[in-house]
PDB file of C-alpha atoms in Angstrom:
ATOM      1  CA  UNK U   5      89.745 109.015  87.096  1.00 44.00           C
ATOM      2  CA  UNK U   6      90.593 112.688  86.795  1.00 57.00           C
ATOM      3  CA  UNK U   7      89.605 115.190  89.426  1.00 79.00           C
ATOM      4  CA  UNK U   8      89.277 112.590  92.200  1.00 85.00           C
ATOM      5  CA  UNK U   9      90.663 114.289  95.327  1.00 92.00           C
ATOM      6  CA  UNK U  10      90.713 111.122  97.453  1.00 96.00           C
ATOM      7  CA  UNK U  11      93.673 109.059  98.550  1.00 96.00           C
ATOM      8  CA  UNK U  12      93.002 105.372  97.899  1.00 96.00           C
ATOM      9  CA  UNK U  13      94.555 101.968  98.635  1.00 95.00           C
ATOM     10  CA  UNK U  14      95.645  99.482  96.014  1.00 92.00           C
ATOM     11  CA  UNK U  15      93.263  96.549  95.523  1.00 92.00           C
ATOM     12  CA  UNK U  16      95.935  94.165  96.861  1.00 85.00           C
ATOM     13  CA  UNK U  17      96.643  96.476  99.809  1.00 80.00           C
ATOM     14  CA  UNK U  18      98.042  93.729 102.021  1.00 73.00           C
ATOM     15  CA  UNK U  19     100.676  92.991  99.371  1.00 67.00           C
ATOM     16  CA  UNK U  20     101.244  96.541  98.135  1.00 62.00           C
ATOM     17  CA  UNK U  21     103.770  99.200  98.806  1.00 58.00           C
ATOM     18  CA  UNK U  22     107.453  99.776  99.050  1.00 55.00           C
ATOM     19  CA  UNK U  23     108.018  97.061 101.676  1.00 56.00           C
ATOM     20  CA  UNK U  24     106.963  94.358  99.216  1.00 57.00           C
ATOM     21  CA  UNK U  25     109.060  95.879  96.417  1.00 59.00           C
ATOM     22  CA  UNK U  26     112.011  96.051  98.848  1.00 61.00           C
ATOM     23  CA  UNK U  27     111.572  92.395  99.769  1.00 55.00           C
ATOM     24  CA  UNK U  28     111.528  91.364  96.103  1.00 60.00           C
ATOM     25  CA  UNK U  29     114.598  93.501  95.450  1.00 63.00           C
ATOM     26  CA  UNK U  30     116.542  92.010  98.357  1.00 64.00           C
ATOM     27  CA  UNK U  31     115.444  88.451  97.579  1.00 61.00           C
ATOM     28  CA  UNK U  32     115.879  88.390  93.812  1.00 67.00           C
ATOM     29  CA  UNK U  33     118.065  91.398  93.107  1.00 69.00           C
ATOM     30  CA  UNK U  34     115.313  92.895  90.975  1.00 68.00           C
ATOM     31  CA  UNK U  35     113.988  96.409  91.357  1.00 67.00           C
ATOM     32  CA  UNK U  36     110.512  96.952  89.982  1.00 64.00           C
ATOM     33  CA  UNK U  37     109.310 100.393  89.032  1.00 68.00           C
ATOM     34  CA  UNK U  38     106.265 101.672  90.833  1.00 69.00           C
ATOM     35  CA  UNK U  39     103.245 101.396  88.542  1.00 73.00           C
ATOM     36  CA  UNK U  40     101.894 104.567  86.929  1.00 86.00           C
ATOM     37  CA  UNK U  41      98.255 103.627  87.580  1.00 91.00           C
ATOM     38  CA  UNK U  42      96.696 101.068  89.898  1.00 91.00           C
ATOM     39  CA  UNK U  43      93.282  99.580  90.537  1.00 93.00           C
ATOM     40  CA  UNK U  44      92.070 100.520  93.989  1.00 95.00           C
ATOM     41  CA  UNK U  45      90.011  98.828  96.668  1.00 95.00           C
ATOM     42  CA  UNK U  46      86.955 100.788  95.518  1.00 96.00           C
ATOM     43  CA  UNK U  47      87.498  99.695  91.909  1.00 95.00           C
ATOM     44  CA  UNK U  48      88.759 103.002  90.519  1.00 95.00           C
ATOM     45  CA  UNK U  49      91.923 103.328  88.423  1.00 95.00           C
ATOM     46  CA  UNK U  50      94.043 106.125  89.828  1.00 95.00           C
ATOM     47  CA  UNK U  51      97.641 107.308  89.595  1.00 94.00           C
ATOM     48  CA  UNK U  52      99.871 105.365  91.992  1.00 90.00           C
ATOM     49  CA  UNK U  53     100.754 108.686  93.632  1.00 91.00           C
ATOM     50  CA  UNK U  54      97.122 108.950  94.811  1.00 94.00           C
ATOM     51  CA  UNK U  55      97.421 105.798  96.961  1.00 93.00           C
ATOM     52  CA  UNK U  56      98.797 105.156 100.406  1.00 93.00           C
ATOM     53  CA  UNK U  57      99.462 102.213 102.695  1.00 89.00           C
ATOM     54  CA  UNK U  58      99.081 104.439 105.772  1.00 93.00           C
ATOM     55  CA  UNK U  59      95.509 104.238 107.123  1.00 95.00           C
ATOM     56  CA  UNK U  60      95.616 107.837 108.341  1.00 96.00           C
ATOM     57  CA  UNK U  61      96.274 109.066 104.795  1.00 96.00           C
ATOM     58  CA  UNK U  62      93.467 107.161 103.024  1.00 97.00           C
ATOM     59  CA  UNK U  63      90.416 109.381 102.475  1.00 97.00           C
ATOM     60  CA  UNK U  64      88.291 107.099 100.258  1.00 97.00           C
ATOM     61  CA  UNK U  65      85.828 105.395 102.619  1.00 97.00           C
ATOM     62  CA  UNK U  66      85.275 102.410 100.324  1.00 97.00           C
ATOM     63  CA  UNK U  67      89.039 101.863 100.127  1.00 97.00           C
ATOM     64  CA  UNK U  68      89.366 102.116 103.899  1.00 97.00           C
ATOM     65  CA  UNK U  69      86.722  99.402 104.315  1.00 97.00           C
ATOM     66  CA  UNK U  70      88.390  97.249 101.643  1.00 96.00           C
ATOM     67  CA  UNK U  71      91.776  97.570 103.384  1.00 95.00           C
ATOM     68  CA  UNK U  72      90.228  96.720 106.756  1.00 96.00           C
ATOM     69  CA  UNK U  73      88.657  93.525 105.363  1.00 96.00           C
ATOM     70  CA  UNK U  74      91.854  92.511 103.542  1.00 93.00           C
ATOM     71  CA  UNK U  75      94.044  92.911 106.617  1.00 93.00           C
ATOM     72  CA  UNK U  76      91.582  90.931 108.751  1.00 94.00           C
ATOM     73  CA  UNK U  77      91.491  88.176 106.114  1.00 93.00           C
ATOM     74  CA  UNK U  78      95.286  88.054 105.980  1.00 91.00           C
ATOM     75  CA  UNK U  79      95.469  87.952 109.806  1.00 92.00           C
ATOM     76  CA  UNK U  80      93.227  84.869 109.801  1.00 94.00           C
ATOM     77  CA  UNK U  81      95.416  83.202 107.158  1.00 91.00           C
ATOM     78  CA  UNK U  82      98.620  83.951 109.084  1.00 90.00           C
ATOM     79  CA  UNK U  83      97.150  82.453 112.269  1.00 92.00           C
ATOM     80  CA  UNK U  84      96.159  79.300 110.404  1.00 92.00           C
ATOM     81  CA  UNK U  85      99.630  79.046 108.913  1.00 89.00           C
ATOM     82  CA  UNK U  86     101.196  79.223 112.364  1.00 89.00           C
ATOM     83  CA  UNK U  87      99.054  76.336 113.602  1.00 91.00           C
ATOM     84  CA  UNK U  88      99.801  74.048 110.657  1.00 91.00           C
ATOM     85  CA  UNK U  89     102.148  71.106 111.243  1.00 92.00           C
ATOM     86  CA  UNK U  90     105.600  71.913 109.895  1.00 90.00           C
ATOM     87  CA  UNK U  91     104.749  75.606 109.520  1.00 86.00           C
ATOM     88  CA  UNK U  92     107.680  77.838 108.561  1.00 86.00           C
ATOM     89  CA  UNK U  93     106.816  80.183 111.458  1.00 86.00           C
ATOM     90  CA  UNK U  94     106.045  79.427 115.084  1.00 89.00           C
ATOM     91  CA  UNK U  95     102.517  79.758 116.414  1.00 91.00           C
ATOM     92  CA  UNK U  96     103.702  82.614 118.650  1.00 92.00           C
ATOM     93  CA  UNK U  97     105.238  84.503 115.702  1.00 91.00           C
ATOM     94  CA  UNK U  98     102.111  83.936 113.627  1.00 90.00           C
ATOM     95  CA  UNK U  99      99.912  85.220 116.459  1.00 92.00           C
ATOM     96  CA  UNK U 100     102.124  88.299 116.842  1.00 92.00           C
ATOM     97  CA  UNK U 101     101.949  89.000 113.099  1.00 91.00           C
ATOM     98  CA  UNK U 102      98.173  88.465 113.062  1.00 92.00           C
ATOM     99  CA  UNK U 103      97.781  90.858 115.999  1.00 94.00           C
ATOM    100  CA  UNK U 104      99.746  93.491 114.059  1.00 93.00           C
ATOM    101  CA  UNK U 105      97.529  93.005 111.019  1.00 91.00           C
ATOM    102  CA  UNK U 106      94.389  93.315 113.142  1.00 94.00           C
ATOM    103  CA  UNK U 107      95.742  96.502 114.700  1.00 95.00           C
ATOM    104  CA  UNK U 108      96.349  97.876 111.213  1.00 93.00           C
ATOM    105  CA  UNK U 109      92.807  96.852 110.178  1.00 95.00           C
ATOM    106  CA  UNK U 110      91.450  98.723 113.191  1.00 97.00           C
ATOM    107  CA  UNK U 111      93.307 101.878 112.125  1.00 96.00           C
ATOM    108  CA  UNK U 112      91.496 101.710 108.768  1.00 96.00           C
ATOM    109  CA  UNK U 113      88.139 101.682 110.580  1.00 94.00           C
ATOM    110  CA  UNK U 114      88.878 104.741 112.758  1.00 90.00           C
TER     111      UNK U 114
END
């Protein structure tokens, strides 16, 4: 999409960004290149450089709404995981993580 001045979020915003690539690198010793183009929350294909994981930087309203929904969905999943018998994280840690995700979702709606 040429000429699009907006900053977008990747479609898989909750799993996107350098933090995930860093985790993969530290876990498996693999370093993945950042993609040249990505599909965004609004469905556009844009250069990776035109995306952000920081809510304050995202200017595409459809992408902001997509990111808000995705972070809320992930927060619900994390809470459920924390309540499951034999969960790998405590309920308190899961609640703390879910609260952080909900705070991030709120920043996308501001």
